[in-house]
Amino acid sequence: MVKTRVAAALGGLCRARAAAARSAGIALFARMAVAATVLALAPMIAAAAPATNVAYVSTPEGVRVVDLATLTLKGTIDVAGKGPRGIAITPDGRELLTANEHTADASVIDTTTGKVVQRIHIGKNPEFLRIDRNGKTAYVTYEPSSTGGPPKKGETEEPGGALAEVAAVDVATGTAHSFLANGRETEGIEFSPDDRSIVVANEGNDTVAIYDKATGRIAHTIDIKQWGSRPRGVKVSPDGKTWVVTLENSNNFLVFDADFRMLKSVPTAAGPYGVAFDRNGSHVIIAAARGGVLQVFATADWSEVASVPVGKRCWHFSFTPDDTKLIAACGRSNDLRVIDAKTWKPLTTIADVHLPWGIVTWPKADGSLDAP
């Protein structure tokens, strides 16, 4: 009887050990399977991340992609629409938006695949484009009454027709609606540091308009005729204390304080448009397109510290994400000009880029179209 009980106990212990071994084996196999799955998915996960250290440049044929490490062209993204001009990238780098002049719409592109995921109707002649800091809303200027080309020098605005407008685009739903309508030939857009206001340069009637961002109602309009004409670019300094507005036809830029009190008018070379502060706000860079130069001014006293020769019609530019270079899109030279952002000397030219208009980078860098 005792032997029987001992044998039974030993048998039970063996069975328990065998079951434990089987459980351990199953657990080990499960862990190995999970590890194998993760390893198998790793390339897919890596492929799903946006490419880094790249620039996107809008051209009539699509968006050219630039490898910023080698300063070479990587390819062209077909945006499906025609005539992309304004360009912006979402805060997570996963979606690129273009404003397509000739098809009256905006394209949303998945940067991980280079494919268009949706096209959104805007209205006639969409041009400048900015994405909100939260990445949910894009603002696109368009001109319902435009008859082709800007007014001649000395003209105040396009005669007749509807006011130019700014569309608010819900990036997630792919819907757009008219949000702001007050100026003529709306151009540059900037957000206030507290994100409560949208500031728009209206080149056609020589005004700068400040709107309530929540409602779209106009809060304040600045008539700049006493200081110049054709406001194009608008940018706020990193500390939020200074605003700069470029005036294309009078060859100067205006400096305002945080409450838009006029502080100073600074002369520039011919045709200033694109404007950006460097990351610490010690310099402001102006693209004087008709003068064929990028000008650098020290914000301490607004004195010019450099004038860098570039190509023809270089309206827009961007710093590289590491702040070491500037890249200007030179439309009439059909190239990109690369400049050392420390010495302000030309470095190289990236050729064979047909009529480049706008440029943004990922990760986002300070620039005349987009900003971190």
CSV table of C-alpha atoms in Angstrom, one decimal:
chain,number,residue,atom,x,y,z
A,1,MET,CA,0.0,0.0,0.0
A,2,VAL,CA,2.8,2.4,0.9
A,3,LYS,CA,4.6,1.5,-2.3
A,4,THR,CA,1.5,2.2,-4.3
A,5,ARG,CA,1.1,5.6,-2.7
A,6,VAL,CA,4.7,6.4,-3.3
A,7,ALA,CA,4.5,5.4,-6.9
A,8,ALA,CA,1.3,7.4,-7.4
A,9,ALA,CA,3.0,10.5,-5.8
A,10,LEU,CA,6.0,10.1,-8.0
A,11,GLY,CA,3.8,9.6,-11.0
A,12,GLY,CA,1.9,12.8,-10.2
A,13,LEU,CA,5.2,14.7,-9.7
A,14,CYS,CA,6.5,13.6,-13.0
A,15,ARG,CA,3.2,14.5,-14.7
A,16,ALA,CA,3.4,18.0,-13.1
A,17,ARG,CA,6.9,18.4,-14.2
A,18,ALA,CA,6.0,17.4,-17.7
A,19,ALA,CA,3.1,19.8,-17.8
A,20,ALA,CA,5.3,22.6,-16.5
A,21,ALA,CA,7.9,21.8,-19.1
A,22,ARG,CA,5.2,21.8,-21.8
A,23,SER,CA,3.9,25.2,-20.5
A,24,ALA,CA,7.5,26.6,-20.5
A,25,GLY,CA,8.0,25.3,-24.0
A,26,ILE,CA,4.8,26.9,-25.2
A,27,ALA,CA,5.7,30.2,-23.5
A,28,LEU,CA,9.2,30.1,-25.0
A,29,PHE,CA,7.7,29.3,-28.4
A,30,ALA,CA,5.2,32.1,-28.1
A,31,ARG,CA,8.0,34.6,-27.1
A,32,MET,CA,10.1,33.4,-30.1
A,33,ALA,CA,7.1,33.8,-32.4
A,34,VAL,CA,6.5,37.3,-31.2
A,35,ALA,CA,10.2,38.1,-31.5
A,36,ALA,CA,10.2,36.7,-35.0
A,37,THR,CA,7.0,38.7,-35.9
A,38,VAL,CA,8.6,41.9,-34.6
A,39,LEU,CA,11.8,41.2,-36.6
A,40,ALA,CA,9.7,40.5,-39.7
A,41,LEU,CA,7.7,43.7,-39.3
A,42,ALA,CA,10.7,45.9,-38.5
A,43,PRO,CA,11.5,46.8,-42.1
A,44,MET,CA,7.8,47.6,-42.7
A,45,ILE,CA,7.7,49.8,-39.5
A,46,ALA,CA,10.9,51.5,-40.6
A,47,ALA,CA,9.5,52.0,-44.1
A,48,ALA,CA,6.3,53.6,-42.7
A,49,ALA,CA,8.3,56.5,-41.0
A,50,PRO,CA,8.7,59.7,-43.0
A,51,ALA,CA,12.0,60.2,-44.8
A,52,THR,CA,14.2,62.6,-42.8
A,53,ASN,CA,16.6,65.3,-43.8
A,54,VAL,CA,14.8,66.0,-47.1
A,55,ALA,CA,13.4,69.1,-48.8
A,56,TYR,CA,10.2,69.2,-50.9
A,57,VAL,CA,10.1,71.8,-53.7
A,58,SER,CA,6.9,72.6,-55.7
A,59,THR,CA,7.3,72.9,-59.5
A,60,PRO,CA,4.7,72.8,-62.4
A,61,GLU,CA,5.4,69.1,-62.9
A,62,GLY,CA,5.1,68.1,-59.3
A,63,VAL,CA,7.1,68.1,-56.1
A,64,ARG,CA,10.9,67.5,-56.4
A,65,VAL,CA,12.5,65.7,-53.4
A,66,VAL,CA,16.0,66.8,-52.4
A,67,ASP,CA,18.3,64.7,-50.2
A,68,LEU,CA,19.8,67.3,-47.9
A,69,ALA,CA,22.7,65.1,-46.9
A,70,THR,CA,24.0,64.9,-50.4
A,71,LEU,CA,22.2,67.9,-51.9
A,72,THR,CA,21.0,65.8,-54.8
A,73,LEU,CA,17.5,65.2,-56.3
A,74,LYS,CA,15.9,62.0,-55.3
A,75,GLY,CA,12.8,62.1,-57.5
A,76,THR,CA,9.5,63.8,-58.3
A,77,ILE,CA,6.1,63.3,-56.6
A,78,ASP,CA,3.1,63.5,-58.8
A,79,VAL,CA,0.5,65.6,-57.0
A,80,ALA,CA,-2.3,64.7,-59.5
A,81,GLY,CA,-3.4,68.4,-59.6
A,82,LYS,CA,-1.8,70.9,-62.0
A,83,GLY,CA,0.5,73.7,-61.1
A,84,PRO,CA,1.4,73.2,-57.5
A,85,ARG,CA,2.7,76.3,-55.8
A,86,GLY,CA,2.1,76.7,-52.1
A,87,ILE,CA,3.5,73.8,-50.1
A,88,ALA,CA,3.4,72.8,-46.4
A,89,ILE,CA,4.0,69.7,-44.3
A,90,THR,CA,2.1,68.5,-41.2
A,91,PRO,CA,3.8,68.7,-37.8
A,92,ASP,CA,4.4,64.9,-37.8
A,93,GLY,CA,5.9,64.9,-41.3
A,94,ARG,CA,3.5,62.3,-42.6
A,95,GLU,CA,1.5,64.5,-44.9
A,96,LEU,CA,2.5,67.0,-47.5
A,97,LEU,CA,0.0,69.5,-48.9
A,98,THR,CA,0.2,71.5,-52.2
A,99,ALA,CA,-2.0,74.3,-53.5
A,100,ASN,CA,-2.6,73.5,-57.2
A,101,GLU,CA,-3.1,76.7,-59.1
A,102,HIS,CA,-4.5,75.3,-62.4
A,103,THR,CA,-6.9,72.7,-60.9
A,104,ALA,CA,-8.3,74.9,-58.1
A,105,ASP,CA,-7.5,72.3,-55.4
A,106,ALA,CA,-5.1,71.1,-52.8
A,107,SER,CA,-3.4,67.7,-52.8
A,108,VAL,CA,-2.7,65.7,-49.7
A,109,ILE,CA,0.3,63.4,-50.1
A,110,ASP,CA,1.4,60.5,-47.8
A,111,THR,CA,5.1,61.2,-47.5
A,112,THR,CA,5.9,57.6,-46.6
A,113,THR,CA,4.6,56.4,-50.0
A,114,GLY,CA,4.7,59.5,-52.1
A,115,LYS,CA,1.1,58.9,-53.1
A,116,VAL,CA,-1.8,61.3,-53.2
A,117,VAL,CA,-4.4,60.3,-50.6
A,118,GLN,CA,-6.9,63.0,-51.4
A,119,ARG,CA,-7.6,66.1,-53.4
A,120,ILE,CA,-9.6,69.0,-51.9
A,121,HIS,CA,-11.5,71.6,-54.0
A,122,ILE,CA,-10.4,75.2,-52.9
A,123,GLY,CA,-11.4,77.8,-55.5
A,124,LYS,CA,-9.8,79.8,-58.3
A,125,ASN,CA,-6.0,80.3,-58.2
A,126,PRO,CA,-5.0,78.8,-54.9
A,127,GLU,CA,-1.5,79.9,-54.1
A,128,PHE,CA,0.0,80.4,-50.5
A,129,LEU,CA,-0.5,77.6,-48.0
A,130,ARG,CA,0.1,77.3,-44.3
A,131,ILE,CA,-0.7,74.4,-41.9
A,132,ASP,CA,-1.7,75.2,-38.3
A,133,ARG,CA,0.6,74.2,-35.5
A,134,ASN,CA,-1.8,71.4,-34.5
A,135,GLY,CA,-1.7,69.9,-38.0
A,136,LYS,CA,-5.5,69.8,-38.3
A,137,THR,CA,-6.2,72.8,-40.4
A,138,ALA,CA,-4.5,74.2,-43.5
A,139,TYR,CA,-5.2,77.8,-44.7
A,140,VAL,CA,-5.0,78.4,-48.5
A,141,THR,CA,-5.1,81.8,-50.2
A,142,TYR,CA,-7.1,81.9,-53.4
A,143,GLU,CA,-8.4,84.6,-55.8
A,144,PRO,CA,-11.9,84.2,-57.2
A,145,SER,CA,-11.7,87.4,-59.2
A,146,SER,CA,-8.2,87.0,-60.6
A,147,THR,CA,-7.8,87.4,-64.3
A,148,GLY,CA,-4.2,86.2,-64.5
A,149,GLY,CA,-1.1,87.8,-63.2
A,150,PRO,CA,-0.6,90.5,-60.6
A,151,PRO,CA,-1.5,94.1,-61.2
A,152,LYS,CA,1.1,96.3,-62.8
A,153,LYS,CA,3.4,98.5,-60.7
A,154,GLY,CA,1.4,101.5,-59.4
A,155,GLU,CA,-2.0,99.8,-59.6
A,156,THR,CA,-3.7,99.4,-56.2
A,157,GLU,CA,-5.8,96.3,-56.9
A,158,GLU,CA,-7.5,94.3,-59.5
A,159,PRO,CA,-10.6,96.1,-60.6
A,160,GLY,CA,-14.0,94.6,-59.7
A,161,GLY,CA,-14.8,91.0,-58.9
A,162,ALA,CA,-15.0,89.3,-55.6
A,163,LEU,CA,-12.5,89.8,-52.8
A,164,ALA,CA,-9.6,87.4,-52.5
A,165,GLU,CA,-10.2,84.7,-49.8
A,166,VAL,CA,-8.5,82.3,-47.5
A,167,ALA,CA,-10.0,78.8,-47.3
A,168,ALA,CA,-9.8,76.7,-44.1
A,169,VAL,CA,-9.1,73.1,-45.0
A,170,ASP,CA,-9.9,70.2,-42.6
A,171,VAL,CA,-7.0,67.9,-43.4
A,172,ALA,CA,-8.6,64.8,-41.8
A,173,THR,CA,-12.0,65.1,-43.6
A,174,GLY,CA,-10.8,66.6,-46.8
A,175,THR,CA,-13.3,69.5,-46.7
A,176,ALA,CA,-12.7,73.2,-47.2
A,177,HIS,CA,-14.7,76.3,-46.7
A,178,SER,CA,-14.1,80.0,-47.2
A,179,PHE,CA,-12.9,81.4,-43.9
A,180,LEU,CA,-11.5,84.9,-44.5
A,181,ALA,CA,-12.5,87.4,-47.2
A,182,ASN,CA,-11.3,91.0,-46.9
A,183,GLY,CA,-8.3,91.8,-49.1
A,184,ARG,CA,-7.2,91.7,-52.7
A,185,GLU,CA,-4.6,89.1,-53.8
A,186,THR,CA,-4.0,87.6,-50.5
A,187,GLU,CA,-0.4,86.4,-50.1
A,188,GLY,CA,1.6,85.5,-47.0
A,189,ILE,CA,0.0,84.0,-43.9
A,190,GLU,CA,1.3,83.9,-40.4
A,191,PHE,CA,-0.1,82.8,-37.0
A,192,SER,CA,0.3,84.8,-33.8
A,193,PRO,CA,2.4,83.3,-31.1
A,194,ASP,CA,-0.7,82.8,-28.9
A,195,ASP,CA,-2.4,81.1,-31.8
A,196,ARG,CA,-5.4,83.4,-31.5
A,197,SER,CA,-4.9,85.4,-34.7
A,198,ILE,CA,-4.1,84.9,-38.4
A,199,VAL,CA,-2.2,87.7,-40.1
A,200,VAL,CA,-2.5,88.0,-43.9
A,201,ALA,CA,-0.7,90.3,-46.3
A,202,ASN,CA,-3.0,91.6,-49.0
A,203,GLU,CA,-0.8,92.8,-51.9
A,204,GLY,CA,-3.7,94.0,-54.1
A,205,ASN,CA,-5.0,96.7,-51.8
A,206,ASP,CA,-1.9,97.4,-49.7
A,207,THR,CA,-3.1,96.2,-46.3
A,208,VAL,CA,-2.1,93.8,-43.6
A,209,ALA,CA,-5.2,92.2,-42.0
A,210,ILE,CA,-5.4,90.5,-38.5
A,211,TYR,CA,-8.2,88.1,-38.1
A,212,ASP,CA,-9.6,86.3,-35.0
A,213,LYS,CA,-8.5,82.7,-35.7
A,214,ALA,CA,-11.5,81.1,-33.9
A,215,THR,CA,-14.2,83.1,-35.8
A,216,GLY,CA,-12.5,84.4,-39.0
A,217,ARG,CA,-13.7,87.9,-38.2
A,218,ILE,CA,-11.4,90.7,-38.9
A,219,ALA,CA,-9.9,92.4,-35.8
A,220,HIS,CA,-7.7,95.0,-37.3
A,221,THR,CA,-6.5,96.3,-40.7
A,222,ILE,CA,-3.3,98.2,-41.3
A,223,ASP,CA,-3.1,100.4,-44.4
A,224,ILE,CA,0.6,100.4,-45.4
A,225,LYS,CA,0.4,102.9,-48.3
A,226,GLN,CA,2.2,105.6,-46.4
A,227,TRP,CA,5.2,103.3,-46.1
A,228,GLY,CA,5.2,101.4,-49.4
A,229,SER,CA,3.2,99.0,-51.6
A,230,ARG,CA,2.6,95.4,-52.4
A,231,PRO,CA,2.9,93.5,-49.1
A,232,ARG,CA,3.9,89.9,-49.8
A,233,GLY,CA,5.6,88.1,-47.0
A,234,VAL,CA,4.8,88.3,-43.3
A,235,LYS,CA,6.7,86.6,-40.4
A,236,VAL,CA,6.8,86.9,-36.6
A,237,SER,CA,10.0,86.6,-34.7
A,238,PRO,CA,10.8,83.6,-32.5
A,239,ASP,CA,10.2,85.6,-29.3
A,240,GLY,CA,6.9,86.9,-30.6
A,241,LYS,CA,7.9,90.5,-30.1
A,242,THR,CA,8.5,91.6,-33.7
A,243,TRP,CA,6.6,91.3,-37.0
A,244,VAL,CA,8.2,91.8,-40.4
A,245,VAL,CA,6.3,92.5,-43.6
A,246,THR,CA,8.0,92.7,-47.0
A,247,LEU,CA,6.8,95.3,-49.6
A,248,GLU,CA,7.6,94.1,-53.1
A,249,ASN,CA,7.1,97.3,-55.1
A,250,SER,CA,8.6,99.8,-52.8
A,251,ASN,CA,11.7,97.7,-52.0
A,252,ASN,CA,11.6,97.7,-48.2
A,253,PHE,CA,10.3,95.8,-45.3
A,254,LEU,CA,8.3,97.1,-42.3
A,255,VAL,CA,9.0,96.2,-38.7
A,256,PHE,CA,6.1,96.2,-36.2
A,257,ASP,CA,6.0,95.4,-32.5
A,258,ALA,CA,3.8,92.7,-31.0
A,259,ASP,CA,0.7,95.0,-31.1
A,260,PHE,CA,1.4,96.0,-34.7
A,261,ARG,CA,2.7,99.4,-33.9
A,262,MET,CA,5.0,100.6,-36.7
A,263,LEU,CA,8.6,100.7,-35.6
A,264,LYS,CA,10.8,101.0,-38.7
A,265,SER,CA,11.0,100.8,-42.5
A,266,VAL,CA,14.1,99.1,-43.8
A,267,PRO,CA,15.3,99.5,-47.4
A,268,THR,CA,16.1,96.4,-49.4
A,269,ALA,CA,17.2,95.3,-52.9
A,270,ALA,CA,14.5,95.1,-55.6
A,271,GLY,CA,11.4,93.0,-55.1
A,272,PRO,CA,11.5,91.6,-51.5
A,273,TYR,CA,9.1,88.7,-50.9
A,274,GLY,CA,10.1,85.7,-48.8
A,275,VAL,CA,11.1,86.4,-45.2
A,276,ALA,CA,12.3,84.3,-42.3
A,277,PHE,CA,14.0,84.7,-39.0
A,278,ASP,CA,16.8,82.4,-38.0
A,279,ARG,CA,16.2,80.1,-35.1
A,280,ASN,CA,17.3,82.5,-32.3
A,281,GLY,CA,15.9,85.6,-34.0
A,282,SER,CA,19.2,87.4,-34.3
A,283,HIS,CA,18.9,87.7,-38.1
A,284,VAL,CA,16.1,88.1,-40.6
A,285,ILE,CA,16.6,86.9,-44.2
A,286,ILE,CA,14.8,88.6,-47.1
A,287,ALA,CA,14.5,87.2,-50.6
A,288,ALA,CA,14.9,90.2,-52.9
A,289,ALA,CA,13.7,88.4,-56.1
A,290,ARG,CA,14.1,91.2,-58.6
A,291,GLY,CA,17.5,92.1,-57.2
A,292,GLY,CA,18.8,88.5,-57.4
A,293,VAL,CA,20.0,88.4,-53.8
A,294,LEU,CA,19.2,87.0,-50.4
A,295,GLN,CA,19.8,89.8,-47.8
A,296,VAL,CA,20.6,89.2,-44.2
A,297,PHE,CA,19.8,91.8,-41.6
A,298,ALA,CA,20.8,91.9,-37.9
A,299,THR,CA,17.6,92.3,-35.8
A,300,ALA,CA,19.5,94.2,-33.1
A,301,ASP,CA,19.7,97.3,-35.3
A,302,TRP,CA,18.2,96.2,-38.6
A,303,SER,CA,21.5,96.7,-40.4
A,304,GLU,CA,22.4,94.6,-43.4
A,305,VAL,CA,25.2,92.1,-42.7
A,306,ALA,CA,25.2,90.2,-46.0
A,307,SER,CA,23.9,90.2,-49.5
A,308,VAL,CA,24.2,86.8,-51.2
A,309,PRO,CA,23.9,86.6,-55.0
A,310,VAL,CA,21.4,84.0,-56.1
A,311,GLY,CA,19.4,83.3,-59.3
A,312,LYS,CA,16.3,84.8,-60.9
A,313,ARG,CA,13.0,85.1,-59.2
A,314,CYS,CA,14.0,83.4,-55.9
A,315,TRP,CA,10.8,84.1,-54.0
A,316,HIS,CA,11.0,81.5,-51.3
A,317,PHE,CA,13.7,79.7,-49.3
A,318,SER,CA,14.3,77.6,-46.2
A,319,PHE,CA,17.0,76.8,-43.7
A,320,THR,CA,18.0,73.1,-43.5
A,321,PRO,CA,16.9,71.3,-40.4
A,322,ASP,CA,20.4,71.5,-38.9
A,323,ASP,CA,20.5,75.3,-39.5
A,324,THR,CA,23.7,75.1,-41.4
A,325,LYS,CA,22.4,76.0,-44.9
A,326,LEU,CA,19.8,78.0,-46.7
A,327,ILE,CA,18.2,76.7,-49.9
A,328,ALA,CA,16.5,79.2,-52.2
A,329,ALA,CA,14.0,78.2,-54.9
A,330,CYS,CA,14.9,80.3,-58.0
A,331,GLY,CA,12.0,80.0,-60.4
A,332,ARG,CA,13.4,81.8,-63.5
A,333,SER,CA,16.9,80.2,-63.1
A,334,ASN,CA,15.3,76.7,-62.9
A,335,ASP,CA,17.5,75.7,-60.0
A,336,LEU,CA,18.0,75.7,-56.2
A,337,ARG,CA,20.8,77.8,-54.7
A,338,VAL,CA,22.5,76.6,-51.5
A,339,ILE,CA,24.1,79.1,-49.1
A,340,ASP,CA,26.2,78.6,-46.0
A,341,ALA,CA,24.1,79.9,-43.1
A,342,LYS,CA,27.1,80.8,-41.0
A,343,THR,CA,29.3,82.6,-43.5
A,344,TRP,CA,26.5,83.7,-45.8
A,345,LYS,CA,28.5,82.5,-48.8
A,346,PRO,CA,27.1,80.5,-51.9
A,347,LEU,CA,28.0,76.8,-51.7
A,348,THR,CA,26.5,75.1,-54.7
A,349,THR,CA,23.6,75.0,-57.2
A,350,ILE,CA,21.2,72.1,-57.7
A,351,ALA,CA,20.3,72.3,-61.3
A,352,ASP,CA,17.4,71.0,-63.5
A,353,VAL,CA,14.6,72.0,-61.2
A,354,HIS,CA,12.0,73.6,-63.5
A,355,LEU,CA,10.3,76.8,-62.3
A,356,PRO,CA,10.6,76.0,-58.5
A,357,TRP,CA,8.2,78.0,-56.4
A,358,GLY,CA,8.0,76.9,-52.8
A,359,ILE,CA,10.2,74.8,-50.5
A,360,VAL,CA,9.7,73.1,-47.1
A,361,THR,CA,11.8,70.5,-45.2
A,362,TRP,CA,11.4,67.6,-42.9
A,363,PRO,CA,12.1,67.9,-40.1
A,364,LYS,CA,10.7,71.3,-40.3
A,365,ALA,CA,13.1,74.2,-40.4
A,366,ASP,CA,12.7,77.9,-40.3
A,367,GLY,CA,11.7,79.2,-43.7
A,368,SER,CA,9.7,81.7,-45.7
A,369,LEU,CA,6.8,79.2,-46.2
A,370,ASP,CA,6.8,76.9,-43.3
A,371,ALA,CA,8.2,77.0,-39.7
A,372,PRO,CA,8.6,74.6,-36.8
